[in-house]
Coordinates of N, CA, C and O in Angstrom, one line a residue:
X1 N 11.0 -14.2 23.6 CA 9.8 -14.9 23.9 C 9.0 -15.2 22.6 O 7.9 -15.7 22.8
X2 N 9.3 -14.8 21.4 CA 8.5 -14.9 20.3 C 7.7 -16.4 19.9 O 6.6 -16.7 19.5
X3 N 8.9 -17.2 20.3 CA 8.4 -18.9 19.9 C 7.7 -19.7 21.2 O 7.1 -20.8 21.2
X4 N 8.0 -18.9 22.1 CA 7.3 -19.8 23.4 C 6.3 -20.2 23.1 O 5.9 -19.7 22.1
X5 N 5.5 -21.2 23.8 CA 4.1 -21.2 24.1 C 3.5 -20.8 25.0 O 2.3 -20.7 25.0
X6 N 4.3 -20.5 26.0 CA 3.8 -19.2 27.1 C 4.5 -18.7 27.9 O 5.3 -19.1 28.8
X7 N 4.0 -16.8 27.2 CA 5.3 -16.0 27.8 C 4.3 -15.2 29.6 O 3.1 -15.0 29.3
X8 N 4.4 -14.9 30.8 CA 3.5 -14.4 31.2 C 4.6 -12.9 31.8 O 5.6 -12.9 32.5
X9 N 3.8 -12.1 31.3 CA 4.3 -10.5 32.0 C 3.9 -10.2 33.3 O 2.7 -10.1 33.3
X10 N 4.4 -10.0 34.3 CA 3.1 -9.5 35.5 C 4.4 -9.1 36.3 O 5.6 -9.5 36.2
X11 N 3.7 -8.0 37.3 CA 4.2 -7.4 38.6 C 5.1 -6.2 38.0 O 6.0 -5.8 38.7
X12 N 4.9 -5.7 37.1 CA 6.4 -4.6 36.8 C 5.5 -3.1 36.5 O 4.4 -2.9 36.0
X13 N 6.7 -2.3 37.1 CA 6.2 -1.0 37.4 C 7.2 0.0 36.3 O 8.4 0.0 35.9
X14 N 6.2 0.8 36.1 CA 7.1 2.0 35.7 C 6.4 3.2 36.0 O 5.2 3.5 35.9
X15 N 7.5 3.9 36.6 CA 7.2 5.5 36.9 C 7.9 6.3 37.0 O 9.1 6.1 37.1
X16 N 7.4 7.4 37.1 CA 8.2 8.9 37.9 C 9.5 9.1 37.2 O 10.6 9.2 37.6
X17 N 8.9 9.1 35.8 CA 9.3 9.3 34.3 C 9.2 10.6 33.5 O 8.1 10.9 33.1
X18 N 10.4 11.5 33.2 CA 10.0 12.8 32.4 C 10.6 12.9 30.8 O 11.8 12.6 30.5
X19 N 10.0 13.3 30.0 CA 10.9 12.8 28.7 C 11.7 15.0 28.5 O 11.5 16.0 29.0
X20 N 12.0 14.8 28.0 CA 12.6 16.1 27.7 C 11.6 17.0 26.7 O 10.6 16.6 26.2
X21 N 12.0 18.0 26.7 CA 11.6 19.1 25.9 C 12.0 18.7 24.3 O 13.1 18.3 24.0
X22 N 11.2 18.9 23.7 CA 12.1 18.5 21.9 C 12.4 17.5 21.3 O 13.0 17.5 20.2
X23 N 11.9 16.4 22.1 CA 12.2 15.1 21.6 C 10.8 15.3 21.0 O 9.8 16.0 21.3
X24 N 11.4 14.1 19.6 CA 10.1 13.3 18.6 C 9.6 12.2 18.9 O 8.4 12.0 18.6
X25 N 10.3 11.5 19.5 CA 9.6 10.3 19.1 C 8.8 9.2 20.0 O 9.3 8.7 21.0
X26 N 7.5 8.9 19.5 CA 6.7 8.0 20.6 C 7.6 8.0 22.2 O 8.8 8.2 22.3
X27 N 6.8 7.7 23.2 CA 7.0 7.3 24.2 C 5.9 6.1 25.0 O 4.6 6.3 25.1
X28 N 6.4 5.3 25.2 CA 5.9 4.3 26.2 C 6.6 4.1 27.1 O 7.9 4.2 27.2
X29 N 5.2 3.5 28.3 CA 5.9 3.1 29.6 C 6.0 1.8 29.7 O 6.8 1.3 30.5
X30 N 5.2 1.0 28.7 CA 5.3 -0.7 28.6 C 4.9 -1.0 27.0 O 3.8 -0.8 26.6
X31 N 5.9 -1.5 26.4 CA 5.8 -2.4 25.1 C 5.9 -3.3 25.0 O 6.9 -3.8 25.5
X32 N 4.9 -4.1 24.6 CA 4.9 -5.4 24.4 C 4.9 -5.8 23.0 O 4.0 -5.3 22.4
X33 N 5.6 -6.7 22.5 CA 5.7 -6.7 21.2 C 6.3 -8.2 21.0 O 7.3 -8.7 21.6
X34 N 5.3 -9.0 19.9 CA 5.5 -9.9 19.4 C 5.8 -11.5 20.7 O 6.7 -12.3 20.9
X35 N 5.0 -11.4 20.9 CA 5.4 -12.3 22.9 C 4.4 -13.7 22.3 O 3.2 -13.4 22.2
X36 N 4.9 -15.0 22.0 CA 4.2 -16.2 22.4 C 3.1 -16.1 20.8 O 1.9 -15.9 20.7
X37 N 4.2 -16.2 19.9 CA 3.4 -16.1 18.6 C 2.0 -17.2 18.2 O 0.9 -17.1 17.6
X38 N 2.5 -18.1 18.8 CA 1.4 -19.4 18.5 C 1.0 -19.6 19.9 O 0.5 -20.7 20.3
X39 N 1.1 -18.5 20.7 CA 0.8 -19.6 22.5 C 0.1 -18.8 22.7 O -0.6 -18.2 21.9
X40 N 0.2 -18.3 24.4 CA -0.9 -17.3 25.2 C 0.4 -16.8 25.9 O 1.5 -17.3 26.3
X41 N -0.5 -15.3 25.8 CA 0.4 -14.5 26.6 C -0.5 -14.0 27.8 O -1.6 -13.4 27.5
X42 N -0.2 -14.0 29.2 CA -1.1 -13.6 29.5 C 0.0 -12.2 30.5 O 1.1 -12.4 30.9
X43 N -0.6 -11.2 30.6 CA -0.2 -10.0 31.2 C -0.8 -8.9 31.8 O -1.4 -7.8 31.6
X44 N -0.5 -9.6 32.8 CA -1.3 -8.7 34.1 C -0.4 -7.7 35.3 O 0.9 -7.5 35.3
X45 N -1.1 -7.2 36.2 CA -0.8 -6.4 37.3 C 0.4 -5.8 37.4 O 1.1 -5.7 38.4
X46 N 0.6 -5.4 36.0 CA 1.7 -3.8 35.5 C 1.5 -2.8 35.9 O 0.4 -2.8 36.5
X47 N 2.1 -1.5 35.9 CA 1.2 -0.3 36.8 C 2.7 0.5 35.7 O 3.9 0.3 35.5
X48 N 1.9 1.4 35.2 CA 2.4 3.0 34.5 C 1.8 3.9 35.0 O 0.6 4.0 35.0
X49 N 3.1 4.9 35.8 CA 2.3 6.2 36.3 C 3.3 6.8 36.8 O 4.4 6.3 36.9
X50 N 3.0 8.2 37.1 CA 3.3 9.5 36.9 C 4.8 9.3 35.7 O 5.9 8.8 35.9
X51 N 4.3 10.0 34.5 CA 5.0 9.6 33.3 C 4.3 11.0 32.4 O 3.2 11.0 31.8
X52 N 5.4 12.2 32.8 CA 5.4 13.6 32.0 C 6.3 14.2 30.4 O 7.5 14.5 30.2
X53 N 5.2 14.2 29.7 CA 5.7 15.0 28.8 C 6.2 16.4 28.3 O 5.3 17.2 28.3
X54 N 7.6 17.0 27.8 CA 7.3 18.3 28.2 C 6.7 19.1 26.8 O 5.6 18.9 26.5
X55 N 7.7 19.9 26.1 CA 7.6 20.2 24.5 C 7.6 19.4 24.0 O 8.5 18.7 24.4
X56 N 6.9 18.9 23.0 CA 7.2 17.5 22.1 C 5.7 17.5 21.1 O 4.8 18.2 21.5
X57 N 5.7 16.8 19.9 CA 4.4 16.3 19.5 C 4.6 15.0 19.1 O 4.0 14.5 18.2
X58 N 5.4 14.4 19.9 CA 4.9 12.6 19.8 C 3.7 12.6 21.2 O 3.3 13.3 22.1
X59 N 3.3 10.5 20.5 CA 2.0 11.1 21.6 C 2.9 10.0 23.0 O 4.0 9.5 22.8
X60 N 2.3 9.9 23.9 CA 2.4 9.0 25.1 C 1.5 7.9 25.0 O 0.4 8.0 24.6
X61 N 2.0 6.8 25.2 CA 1.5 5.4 25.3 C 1.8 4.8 27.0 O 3.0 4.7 27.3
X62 N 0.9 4.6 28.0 CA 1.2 4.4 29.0 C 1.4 2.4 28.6 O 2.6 1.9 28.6
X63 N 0.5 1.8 28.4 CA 0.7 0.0 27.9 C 0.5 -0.1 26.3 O -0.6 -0.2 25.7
X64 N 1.5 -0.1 25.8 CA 1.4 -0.7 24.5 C 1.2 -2.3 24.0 O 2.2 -3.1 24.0
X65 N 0.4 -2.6 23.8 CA 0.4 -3.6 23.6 C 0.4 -4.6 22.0 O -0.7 -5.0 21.5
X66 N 1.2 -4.8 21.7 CA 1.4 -5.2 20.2 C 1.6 -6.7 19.7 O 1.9 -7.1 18.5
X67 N 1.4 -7.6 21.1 CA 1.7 -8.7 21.0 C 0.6 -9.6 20.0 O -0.6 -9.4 20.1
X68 N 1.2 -10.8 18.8 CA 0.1 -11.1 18.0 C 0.2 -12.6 18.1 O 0.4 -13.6 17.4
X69 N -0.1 -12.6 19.3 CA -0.3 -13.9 20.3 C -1.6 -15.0 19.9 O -2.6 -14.4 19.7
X70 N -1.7 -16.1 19.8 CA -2.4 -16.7 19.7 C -4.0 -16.0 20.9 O -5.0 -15.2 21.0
X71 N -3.5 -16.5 21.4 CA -4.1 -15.6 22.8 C -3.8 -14.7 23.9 O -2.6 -14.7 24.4
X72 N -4.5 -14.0 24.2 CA -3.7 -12.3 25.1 C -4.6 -12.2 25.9 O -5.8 -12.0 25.6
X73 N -3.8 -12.5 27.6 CA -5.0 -12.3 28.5 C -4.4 -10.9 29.3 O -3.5 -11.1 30.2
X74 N -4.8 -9.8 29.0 CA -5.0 -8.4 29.7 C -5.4 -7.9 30.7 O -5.8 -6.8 30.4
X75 N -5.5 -8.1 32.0 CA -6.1 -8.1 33.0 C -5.5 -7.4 34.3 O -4.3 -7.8 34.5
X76 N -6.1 -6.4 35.5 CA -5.6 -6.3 36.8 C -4.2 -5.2 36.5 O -3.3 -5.0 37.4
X77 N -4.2 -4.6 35.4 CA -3.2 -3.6 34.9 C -3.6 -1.9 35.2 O -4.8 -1.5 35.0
X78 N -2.9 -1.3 35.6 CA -3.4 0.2 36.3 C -2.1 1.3 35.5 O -0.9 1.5 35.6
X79 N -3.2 1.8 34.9 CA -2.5 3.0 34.0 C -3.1 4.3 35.3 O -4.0 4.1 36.1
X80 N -2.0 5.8 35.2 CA -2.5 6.9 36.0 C -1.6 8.1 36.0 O -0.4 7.9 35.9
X81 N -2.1 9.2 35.9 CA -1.2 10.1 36.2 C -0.3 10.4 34.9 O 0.9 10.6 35.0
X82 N -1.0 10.5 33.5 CA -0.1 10.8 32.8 C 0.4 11.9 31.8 O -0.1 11.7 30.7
X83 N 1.0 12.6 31.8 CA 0.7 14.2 31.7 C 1.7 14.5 29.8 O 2.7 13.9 29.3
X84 N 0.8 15.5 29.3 CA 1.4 14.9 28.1 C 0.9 16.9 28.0 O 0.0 17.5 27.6
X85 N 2.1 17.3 28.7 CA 2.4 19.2 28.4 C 1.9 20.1 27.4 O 1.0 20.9 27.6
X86 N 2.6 19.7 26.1 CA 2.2 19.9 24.8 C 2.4 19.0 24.0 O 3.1 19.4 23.1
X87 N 2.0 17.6 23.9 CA 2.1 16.8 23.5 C 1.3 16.5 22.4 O 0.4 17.2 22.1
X88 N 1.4 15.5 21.9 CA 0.3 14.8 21.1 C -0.8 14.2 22.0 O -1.2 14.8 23.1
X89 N -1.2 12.8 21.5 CA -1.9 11.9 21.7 C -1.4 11.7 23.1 O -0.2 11.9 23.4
X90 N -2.5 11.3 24.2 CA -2.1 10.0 25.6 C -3.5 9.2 25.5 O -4.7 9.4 25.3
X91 N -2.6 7.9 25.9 CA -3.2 6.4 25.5 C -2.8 5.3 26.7 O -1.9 4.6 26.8
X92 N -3.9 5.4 27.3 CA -3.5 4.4 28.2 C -3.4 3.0 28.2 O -2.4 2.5 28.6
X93 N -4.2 2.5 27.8 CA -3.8 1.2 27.1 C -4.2 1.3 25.6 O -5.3 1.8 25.2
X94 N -2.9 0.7 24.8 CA -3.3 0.7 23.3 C -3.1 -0.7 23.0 O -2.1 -1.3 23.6
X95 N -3.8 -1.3 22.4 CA -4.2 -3.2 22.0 C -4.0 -3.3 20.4 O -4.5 -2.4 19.7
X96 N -3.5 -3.9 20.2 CA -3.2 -4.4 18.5 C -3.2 -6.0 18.6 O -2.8 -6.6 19.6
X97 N -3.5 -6.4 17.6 CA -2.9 -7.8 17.4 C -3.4 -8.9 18.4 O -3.8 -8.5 19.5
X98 N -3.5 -10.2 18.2 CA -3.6 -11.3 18.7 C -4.9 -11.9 18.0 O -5.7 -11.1 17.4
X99 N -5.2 -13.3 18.2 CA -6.4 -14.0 18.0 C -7.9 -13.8 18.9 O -9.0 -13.4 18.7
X100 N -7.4 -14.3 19.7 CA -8.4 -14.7 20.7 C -7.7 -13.6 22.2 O -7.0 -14.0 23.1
X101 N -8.3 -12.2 21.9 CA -7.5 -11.6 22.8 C -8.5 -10.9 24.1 O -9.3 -10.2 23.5
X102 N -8.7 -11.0 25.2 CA -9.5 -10.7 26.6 C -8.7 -9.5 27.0 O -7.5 -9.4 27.0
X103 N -9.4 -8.7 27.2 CA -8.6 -7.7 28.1 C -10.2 -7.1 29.8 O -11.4 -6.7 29.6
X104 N -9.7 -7.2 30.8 CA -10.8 -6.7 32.0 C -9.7 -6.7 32.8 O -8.5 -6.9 32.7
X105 N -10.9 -6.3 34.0 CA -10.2 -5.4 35.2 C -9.3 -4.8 34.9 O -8.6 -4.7 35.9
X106 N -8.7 -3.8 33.7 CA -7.8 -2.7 34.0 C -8.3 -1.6 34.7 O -9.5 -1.5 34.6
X107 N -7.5 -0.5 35.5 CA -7.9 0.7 35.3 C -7.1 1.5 35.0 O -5.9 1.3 35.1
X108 N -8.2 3.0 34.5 CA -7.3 3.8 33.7 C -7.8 5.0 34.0 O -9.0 5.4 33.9
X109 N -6.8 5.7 34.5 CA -7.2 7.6 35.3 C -5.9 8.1 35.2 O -4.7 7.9 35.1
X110 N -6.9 9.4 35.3 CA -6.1 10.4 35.8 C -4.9 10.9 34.0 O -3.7 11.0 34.2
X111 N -5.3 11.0 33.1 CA -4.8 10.9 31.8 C -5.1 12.5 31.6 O -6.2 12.9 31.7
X112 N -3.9 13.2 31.3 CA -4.2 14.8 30.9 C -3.1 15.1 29.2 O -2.0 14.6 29.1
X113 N -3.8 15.8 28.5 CA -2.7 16.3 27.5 C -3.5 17.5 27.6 O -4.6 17.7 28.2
X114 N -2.6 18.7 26.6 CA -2.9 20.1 26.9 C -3.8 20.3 25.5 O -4.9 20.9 25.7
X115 N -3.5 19.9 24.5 CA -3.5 19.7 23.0 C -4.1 18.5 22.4 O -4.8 18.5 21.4
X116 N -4.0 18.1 22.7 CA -3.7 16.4 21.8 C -5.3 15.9 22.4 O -6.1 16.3 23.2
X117 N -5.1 14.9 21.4 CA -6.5 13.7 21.9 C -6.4 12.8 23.2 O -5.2 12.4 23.2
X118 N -7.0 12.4 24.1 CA -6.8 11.8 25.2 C -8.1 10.7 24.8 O -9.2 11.0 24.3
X119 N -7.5 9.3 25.1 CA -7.9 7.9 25.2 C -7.9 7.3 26.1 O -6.8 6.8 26.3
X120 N -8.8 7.0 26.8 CA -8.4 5.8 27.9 C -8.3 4.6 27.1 O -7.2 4.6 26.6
X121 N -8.8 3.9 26.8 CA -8.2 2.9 26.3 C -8.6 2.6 24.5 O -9.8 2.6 24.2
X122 N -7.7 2.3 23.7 CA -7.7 2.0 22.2 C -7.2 1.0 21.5 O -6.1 0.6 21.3
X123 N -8.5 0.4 21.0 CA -8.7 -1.0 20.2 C -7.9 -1.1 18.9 O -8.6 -1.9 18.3
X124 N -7.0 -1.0 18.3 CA -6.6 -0.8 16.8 C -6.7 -2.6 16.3 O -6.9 -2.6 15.1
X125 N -6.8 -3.5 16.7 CA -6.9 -4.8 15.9 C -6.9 -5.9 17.0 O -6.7 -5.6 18.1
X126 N -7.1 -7.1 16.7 CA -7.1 -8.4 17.4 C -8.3 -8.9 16.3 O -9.1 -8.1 15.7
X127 N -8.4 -10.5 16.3 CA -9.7 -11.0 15.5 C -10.7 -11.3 16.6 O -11.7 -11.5 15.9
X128 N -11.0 -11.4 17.9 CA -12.1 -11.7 18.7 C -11.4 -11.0 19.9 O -10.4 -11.4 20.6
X129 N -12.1 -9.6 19.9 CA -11.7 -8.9 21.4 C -12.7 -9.1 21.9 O -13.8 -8.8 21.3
X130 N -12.6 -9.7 23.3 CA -13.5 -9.3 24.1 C -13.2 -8.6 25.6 O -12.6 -9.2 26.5
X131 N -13.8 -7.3 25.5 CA -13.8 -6.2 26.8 C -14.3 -5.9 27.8 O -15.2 -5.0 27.7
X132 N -14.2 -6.4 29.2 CA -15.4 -6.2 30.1 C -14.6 -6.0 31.6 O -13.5 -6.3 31.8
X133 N -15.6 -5.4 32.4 CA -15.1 -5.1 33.4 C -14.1 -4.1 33.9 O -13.5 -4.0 35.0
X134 N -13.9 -3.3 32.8 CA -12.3 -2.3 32.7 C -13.1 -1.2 33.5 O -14.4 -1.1 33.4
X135 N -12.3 -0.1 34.2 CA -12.7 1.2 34.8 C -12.0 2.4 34.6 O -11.2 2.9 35.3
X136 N -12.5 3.2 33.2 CA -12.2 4.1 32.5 C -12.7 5.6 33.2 O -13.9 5.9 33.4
X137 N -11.1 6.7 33.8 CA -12.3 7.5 34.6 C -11.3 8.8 34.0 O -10.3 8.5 33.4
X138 N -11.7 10.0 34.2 CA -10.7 11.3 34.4 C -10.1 11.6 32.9 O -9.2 12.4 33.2
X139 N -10.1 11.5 32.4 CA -9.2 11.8 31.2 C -9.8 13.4 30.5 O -10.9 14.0 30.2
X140 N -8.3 13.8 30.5 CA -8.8 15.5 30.2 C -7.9 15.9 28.9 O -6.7 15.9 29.1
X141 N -8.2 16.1 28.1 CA -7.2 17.7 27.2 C -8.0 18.8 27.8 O -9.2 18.8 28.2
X142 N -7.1 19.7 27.6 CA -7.4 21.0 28.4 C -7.8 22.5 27.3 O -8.4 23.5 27.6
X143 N -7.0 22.2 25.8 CA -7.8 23.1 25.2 C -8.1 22.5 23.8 O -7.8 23.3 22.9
X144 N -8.4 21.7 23.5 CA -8.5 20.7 22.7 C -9.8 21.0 21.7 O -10.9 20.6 22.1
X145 N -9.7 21.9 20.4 CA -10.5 21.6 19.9 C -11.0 20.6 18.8 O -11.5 20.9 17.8
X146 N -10.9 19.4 19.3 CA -11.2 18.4 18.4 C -13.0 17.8 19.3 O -13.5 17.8 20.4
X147 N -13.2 17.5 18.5 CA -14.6 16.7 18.5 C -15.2 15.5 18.1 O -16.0 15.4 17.1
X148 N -14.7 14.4 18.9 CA -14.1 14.7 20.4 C -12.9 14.6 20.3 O -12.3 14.2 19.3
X149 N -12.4 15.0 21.6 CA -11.3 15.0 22.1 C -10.7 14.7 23.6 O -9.8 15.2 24.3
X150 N -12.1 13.5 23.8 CA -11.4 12.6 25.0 C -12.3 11.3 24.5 O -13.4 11.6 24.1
X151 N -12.1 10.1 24.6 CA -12.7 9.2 24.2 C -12.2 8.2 25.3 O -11.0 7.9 25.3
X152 N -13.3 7.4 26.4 CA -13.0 6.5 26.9 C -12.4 5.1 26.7 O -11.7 4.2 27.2
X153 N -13.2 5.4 25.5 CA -12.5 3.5 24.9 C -13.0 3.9 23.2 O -14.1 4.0 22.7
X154 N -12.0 4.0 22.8 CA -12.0 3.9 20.8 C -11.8 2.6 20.6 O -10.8 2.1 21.2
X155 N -12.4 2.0 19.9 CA -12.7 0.6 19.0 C -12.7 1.1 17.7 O -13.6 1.7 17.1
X156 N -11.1 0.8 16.8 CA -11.1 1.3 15.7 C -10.9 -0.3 14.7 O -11.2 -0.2 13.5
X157 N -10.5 -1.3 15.1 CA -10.7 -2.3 14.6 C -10.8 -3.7 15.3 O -10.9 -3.8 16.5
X158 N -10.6 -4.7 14.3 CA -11.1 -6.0 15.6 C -12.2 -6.6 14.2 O -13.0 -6.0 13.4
X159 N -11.8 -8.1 14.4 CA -12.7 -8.8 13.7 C -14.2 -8.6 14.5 O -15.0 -7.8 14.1
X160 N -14.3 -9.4 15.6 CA -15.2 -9.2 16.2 C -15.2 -8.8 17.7 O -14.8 -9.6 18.6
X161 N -15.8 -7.6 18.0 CA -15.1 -6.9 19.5 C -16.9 -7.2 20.4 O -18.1 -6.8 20.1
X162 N -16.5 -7.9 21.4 CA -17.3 -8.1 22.2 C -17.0 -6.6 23.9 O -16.2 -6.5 24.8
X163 N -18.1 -5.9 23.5 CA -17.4 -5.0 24.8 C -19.1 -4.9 26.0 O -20.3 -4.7 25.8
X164 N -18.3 -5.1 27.0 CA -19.4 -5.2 28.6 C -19.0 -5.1 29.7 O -17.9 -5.4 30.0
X165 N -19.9 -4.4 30.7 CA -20.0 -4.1 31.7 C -18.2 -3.1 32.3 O -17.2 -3.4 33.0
X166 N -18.5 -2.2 31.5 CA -17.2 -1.4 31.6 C -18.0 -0.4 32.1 O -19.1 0.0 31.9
X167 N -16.7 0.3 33.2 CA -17.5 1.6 33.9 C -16.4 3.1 33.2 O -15.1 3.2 33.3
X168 N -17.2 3.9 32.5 CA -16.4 5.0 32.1 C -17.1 6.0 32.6 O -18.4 6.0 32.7
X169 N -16.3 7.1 33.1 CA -16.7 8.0 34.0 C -15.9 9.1 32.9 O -14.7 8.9 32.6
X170 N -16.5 10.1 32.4 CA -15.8 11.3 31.6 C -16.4 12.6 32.4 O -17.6 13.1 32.4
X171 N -15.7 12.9 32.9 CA -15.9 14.8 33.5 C -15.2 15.9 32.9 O -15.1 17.0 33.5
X172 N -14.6 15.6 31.8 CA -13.8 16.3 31.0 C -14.5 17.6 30.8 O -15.7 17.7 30.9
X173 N -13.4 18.9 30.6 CA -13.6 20.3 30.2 C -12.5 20.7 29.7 O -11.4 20.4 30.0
X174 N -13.2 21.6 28.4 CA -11.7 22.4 27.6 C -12.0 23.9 27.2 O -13.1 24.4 27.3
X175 N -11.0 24.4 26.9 CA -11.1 25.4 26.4 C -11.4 25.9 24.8 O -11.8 27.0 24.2
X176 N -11.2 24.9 24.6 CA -11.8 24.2 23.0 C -13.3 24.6 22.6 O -14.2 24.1 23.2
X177 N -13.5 25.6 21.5 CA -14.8 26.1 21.2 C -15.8 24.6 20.6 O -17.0 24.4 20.6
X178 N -15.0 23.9 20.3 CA -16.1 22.8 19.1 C -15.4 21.6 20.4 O -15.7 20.4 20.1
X179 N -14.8 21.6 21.3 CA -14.3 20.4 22.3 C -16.0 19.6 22.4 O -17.1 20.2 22.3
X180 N -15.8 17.7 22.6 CA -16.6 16.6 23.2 C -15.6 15.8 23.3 O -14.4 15.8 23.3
X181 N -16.8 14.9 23.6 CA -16.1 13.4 24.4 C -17.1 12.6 23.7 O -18.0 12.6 22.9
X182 N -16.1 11.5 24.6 CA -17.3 10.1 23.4 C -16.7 9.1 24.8 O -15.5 9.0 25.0
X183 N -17.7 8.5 25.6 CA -17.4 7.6 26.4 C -17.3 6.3 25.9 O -16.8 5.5 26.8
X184 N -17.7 5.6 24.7 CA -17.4 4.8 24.3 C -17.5 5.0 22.8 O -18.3 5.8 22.4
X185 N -16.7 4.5 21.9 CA -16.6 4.9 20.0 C -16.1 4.0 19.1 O -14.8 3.8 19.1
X186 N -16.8 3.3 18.3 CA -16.2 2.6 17.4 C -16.5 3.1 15.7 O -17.3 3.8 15.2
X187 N -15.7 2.5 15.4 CA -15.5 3.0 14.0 C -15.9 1.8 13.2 O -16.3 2.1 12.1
X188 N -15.8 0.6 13.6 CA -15.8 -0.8 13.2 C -17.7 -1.1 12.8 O -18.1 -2.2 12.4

């Protein structure tokens, strides 16, 4: 789908997924990569859930999203239930890439690692993101001394990131002496 002018993703499920003990390397439940280079991609009403990690320090990616689409429309997508044992990082939706990229109405719960940083959702690039309406809730590490170490939505890059009326709900607790949160965080 790289040359299309419009690729659209929608309706696909993945679940009730366990990776093994000992493996390295990243895991995702949806990659999206390089889709409708000059066109629109639009991708919606996917669902990743219950998707467990066991021993490992790669992180979990529930929607990866890497497409560097003219346009990327994100929308009606439901991350849950993602368990990351002794894992790294979990990331429920991760965004890279595109021009003119939209992402709303996702939701994103129910996200646990033991260790690792927990994200509901993470911005790494696009040149005009704009974010609204998404519903960021539950996301836990459980002894996580980082500070923080649950972040509802990280905005780490992005020409210009428009973000609104997003509902994040953090009830997070660790065992972690220096453990926070950050319901919304940009670096940009």
């Amino acid at each position: 789908h790289y040359y299309s002018s419009i690729v659209n993703m929608y309706n696909n499920s993945v679940r009730n997924i366990y990776k093994i003990d000992g493996s390295t390397g990243s895991y995702y439940g949806i990659y999206l990569s390089n889709a409708a280079l000059n066109g629109t991609c639009n991708y919606y009403n996917n669902s990743v859930y219950n998707i467990a990690c066991g021993v490992s320090t790669a992180p979990i990616y529930g929607q990866y999203l890497a497409a560097t689409s003219l346009n990327k429309n994100v929308y009606g997508n439901t991350v849950y239930n993602l368990r990351a044992t002794t894992c790294g990082a979990v990331y429920g939706i991760y965004q890279s890439g595109g021009t003119n990229v939209k992402i709303y109405k996702n939701r994103i719960y129910d996200l646990r690692t033991s260790t690792g940083i927990g994200y509901g959702m993470y911005i790494a690039s696009g040149t005009t993101n704009t974010i609204y309406n998404n519903y960021i809730s539950d996301i836990r590490s459980d002894s996580s001394v980082t500070s923080p170490g649950v972040y509802g939505m990280y905005i780490s890059g992005g020409t210009t990131n428009s973000v609104y009326y997003n509902t994040i709900y953090l009830n997070s607790v660790s065992t972690g002496a220096t453990f926070g949160t950050s319901a919304l965080y940009s670096s940009t």
